[in-house]
CSV table of C-alpha atoms in Angstrom, one decimal:
chain,number,residue,atom,x,y,z
A,1,MET,CA,81.6,111.9,91.1
A,2,SER,CA,78.4,110.0,90.2
A,3,LEU,CA,78.2,106.2,90.4
A,4,ARG,CA,78.0,106.1,86.6
A,5,ASP,CA,81.3,108.1,86.3
A,6,ARG,CA,82.9,105.9,88.9
A,7,ALA,CA,81.8,102.7,87.1
A,8,LYS,CA,83.2,104.1,83.8
A,9,ASN,CA,86.5,104.8,85.5
A,10,VAL,CA,86.7,101.3,87.0
A,11,MET,CA,85.6,99.6,83.8
A,12,ASP,CA,88.2,101.4,81.7
A,13,ASN,CA,90.9,99.3,83.5
A,14,PHE,CA,88.9,96.1,84.2
A,15,ASP,CA,88.1,93.1,82.0
A,16,ALA,CA,85.1,91.5,83.7
A,17,THR,CA,85.6,88.2,81.9
A,18,LYS,CA,89.1,87.6,83.3
A,19,ASP,CA,90.4,90.2,85.8
A,20,ASP,CA,90.4,89.4,89.6
A,21,ILE,CA,87.7,91.4,91.3
A,22,ASN,CA,89.5,91.3,94.7
A,23,GLY,CA,92.9,92.4,93.4
A,24,TYR,CA,94.5,95.4,94.9
A,25,GLU,CA,96.0,97.7,92.3
A,26,GLY,CA,98.8,99.7,94.0
A,27,LEU,CA,99.9,103.1,93.1
A,28,PRO,CA,101.9,103.5,89.8
A,29,ALA,CA,105.5,104.7,90.0
A,30,GLY,CA,105.6,108.5,90.6
A,31,ASP,CA,105.8,111.3,93.1
A,32,TYR,CA,103.0,111.8,95.6
A,33,HIS,CA,101.9,114.2,98.4
A,34,MET,CA,100.8,111.9,101.2
A,35,ALA,CA,99.3,112.0,104.7
A,36,VAL,CA,99.7,109.2,107.3
A,37,GLU,CA,96.3,107.7,108.1
A,38,ASN,CA,97.2,104.8,110.4
A,39,VAL,CA,100.2,102.9,111.8
A,40,GLN,CA,100.0,99.3,112.9
A,41,ARG,CA,101.9,96.1,113.2
A,42,THR,CA,101.2,93.5,110.5
A,43,ASP,CA,100.6,89.8,111.1
A,44,ASN,CA,104.1,89.3,109.7
A,45,ASP,CA,105.5,91.6,112.4
A,46,GLN,CA,106.2,94.5,110.1
A,47,LEU,CA,105.7,98.2,110.5
A,48,SER,CA,102.7,99.2,108.4
A,49,ILE,CA,102.1,102.8,107.6
A,50,LYS,CA,98.8,103.4,105.8
A,51,SER,CA,99.1,106.6,103.8
A,52,GLN,CA,96.7,108.4,101.5
A,53,VAL,CA,97.5,110.5,98.4
A,54,ILE,CA,96.1,114.0,99.2
A,55,GLU,CA,96.9,115.9,96.0
A,56,GLY,CA,96.9,115.2,92.3
A,57,ASP,CA,95.4,112.7,89.9
A,58,SER,CA,95.6,109.8,92.5
A,59,THR,CA,93.9,111.8,95.4
A,60,GLY,CA,92.3,109.4,97.8
A,61,ARG,CA,94.3,106.3,96.8
A,62,ILE,CA,96.0,104.4,99.5
A,63,GLU,CA,99.6,103.1,99.9
A,64,PHE,CA,100.6,100.7,102.6
A,65,ILE,CA,104.3,101.2,103.4
A,66,ASN,CA,105.2,97.9,105.0
A,67,ILE,CA,108.7,97.6,106.4
A,68,GLY,CA,110.1,94.5,108.0
A,69,LEU,CA,113.0,94.6,110.4
A,70,ASP,CA,113.6,90.8,110.7
A,71,GLU,CA,117.1,89.4,110.2
A,72,VAL,CA,115.8,86.1,108.8
A,73,THR,CA,113.1,85.0,106.3
A,74,ALA,CA,110.0,83.2,107.4
A,75,ALA,CA,111.8,80.0,106.4
A,76,GLY,CA,114.6,80.8,108.8
A,77,LYS,CA,117.2,81.8,106.2
A,78,PRO,CA,119.3,84.9,106.9
A,79,LEU,CA,118.4,88.0,104.9
A,80,PRO,CA,121.2,89.7,103.0
A,81,ASP,CA,122.8,92.5,105.0
A,82,PHE,CA,121.9,95.1,102.2
A,83,VAL,CA,118.2,94.3,102.7
A,84,ILE,CA,118.3,94.7,106.5
A,85,ASP,CA,120.4,97.9,106.1
A,86,ARG,CA,118.0,99.4,103.5
A,87,ASN,CA,115.0,98.6,105.7
A,88,ILE,CA,116.7,100.3,108.7
A,89,LYS,CA,117.5,103.4,106.5
A,90,THR,CA,113.9,103.4,105.2
A,91,VAL,CA,112.5,103.5,108.8
A,92,ALA,CA,115.0,106.1,109.9
A,93,ARG,CA,114.3,108.3,106.9
A,94,LEU,CA,110.6,108.1,107.3
A,95,ALA,CA,110.9,108.9,111.0
A,96,ALA,CA,113.0,112.0,110.2
A,97,VAL,CA,110.6,113.2,107.5
A,98,LEU,CA,107.7,112.8,109.9
A,99,GLY,CA,109.4,114.3,112.9
A,100,VAL,CA,109.3,111.1,114.9
A,101,ALA,CA,112.1,110.3,117.4
A,102,ILE,CA,112.9,106.6,117.4
A,103,THR,CA,113.9,105.4,120.8
A,104,ASP,CA,116.6,102.7,121.2
A,105,ASP,CA,114.2,100.2,122.6
A,106,ALA,CA,111.9,100.6,119.5
A,107,TRP,CA,114.5,98.9,117.4
A,108,ASP,CA,114.2,95.8,119.6
A,109,ASP,CA,110.3,95.6,119.7
A,110,MET,CA,108.0,96.2,116.8
A,111,GLY,CA,105.2,97.1,119.3
A,112,ILE,CA,107.2,100.0,120.6
A,113,MET,CA,108.2,101.0,117.0
A,114,VAL,CA,104.5,101.1,116.1
A,115,HIS,CA,103.7,103.2,119.2
A,116,VAL,CA,106.5,105.6,118.4
A,117,PHE,CA,105.2,106.0,114.8
A,118,ASN,CA,101.6,106.6,115.9
A,119,GLN,CA,102.8,110.2,116.6
A,120,ALA,CA,102.9,110.6,112.8
A,121,VAL,CA,99.2,110.1,112.2
A,122,GLY,CA,97.9,113.1,110.3
A,123,LYS,CA,101.3,114.3,109.2
A,124,GLN,CA,102.2,114.9,105.6
A,125,PHE,CA,105.2,113.9,103.5
A,126,THR,CA,106.1,113.5,99.8
A,127,MET,CA,106.9,110.1,98.5
A,128,THR,CA,108.7,109.0,95.3
A,129,LEU,CA,107.7,105.4,94.4
A,130,LYS,CA,109.7,103.3,92.0
A,131,LEU,CA,108.6,99.8,90.9
A,132,ARG,CA,110.9,97.0,89.8
A,133,GLU,CA,109.9,93.7,88.2
A,134,ASN,CA,109.5,90.8,90.6
A,135,LYS,CA,110.1,87.7,88.4
A,136,LYS,CA,108.8,85.2,91.0
A,137,ASN,CA,105.6,87.1,91.7
A,138,PRO,CA,105.0,89.6,88.8
A,139,GLN,CA,101.7,90.8,90.3
A,140,TYR,CA,103.7,92.1,93.3
A,141,PRO,CA,106.5,94.3,92.0
A,142,TYR,CA,109.4,95.4,94.2
A,143,LYS,CA,108.8,98.9,95.7
A,144,GLU,CA,111.5,101.4,96.3
A,145,TYR,CA,110.7,104.5,98.3
A,146,GLU,CA,112.2,107.9,98.8
A,147,PHE,CA,110.6,110.4,101.3
A,148,GLU,CA,110.9,114.1,101.8
A,149,ALA,CA,109.4,116.4,104.4
A,150,VAL,CA,106.6,118.8,103.7
A,151,LYS,CA,106.6,122.2,105.4
A,152,ASP,CA,103.8,122.3,108.0
A,153,ASP,CA,102.9,125.8,107.1
A,154,PRO,CA,103.4,126.8,103.5
A,155,PHE,CA,102.6,130.4,104.4
A,156,GLU,CA,105.5,130.6,106.9
A,157,ALA,CA,103.4,131.6,109.9
A,158,ASP,CA,106.6,132.3,111.9
A,159,LYS,CA,107.0,135.4,109.7
A,160,ALA,CA,103.5,136.6,110.2
A,161,PRO,CA,103.1,139.9,112.2
A,162,GLU,CA,102.1,139.6,115.8
A,163,VAL,CA,98.6,140.9,116.6
A,164,SER,CA,97.6,141.8,120.1
A,165,ASP,CA,94.1,142.3,121.5
A,166,ASP,CA,94.7,146.1,121.2
A,167,ASP,CA,95.1,145.7,117.5
A,168,VAL,CA,91.7,144.1,117.0
A,169,PRO,CA,88.8,146.6,116.3
A,170,PHE,CA,86.1,144.7,118.2
């Protein structure tokens, strides 16, 4: 894609007279084929999984899946049980989809959780993203994720015939 084409694409959704030039426009709701690029701990002590869309119209776009496991807000108020439970399920589902085994001590220490999830860098998964309105901060909609595993080998290599050195003509 030339710079001219890229500028045209950017300018189609950007009003230079009023839009924020530094704003991050997240992925729209939809289904995506993703690959894990990086796993780290955020400044807010969340698990952050940087993933890139690797197929379709949004190829190359990034989604940061940030999941907090705190039981209280930054102001010290308890989080509702359903929020904590959903976050635990989200982490567990993503781990299962990526083939990551979460150790018991990882649930007690975000540093260990990040270390465990670093095994997933380079792995693929499918993600369904749903967005809900955030009345307090409309520019940051609530995100709901669903994850599914992707077969490592779409050609089912385990069913391929075995070839020995004697079968090779050279």
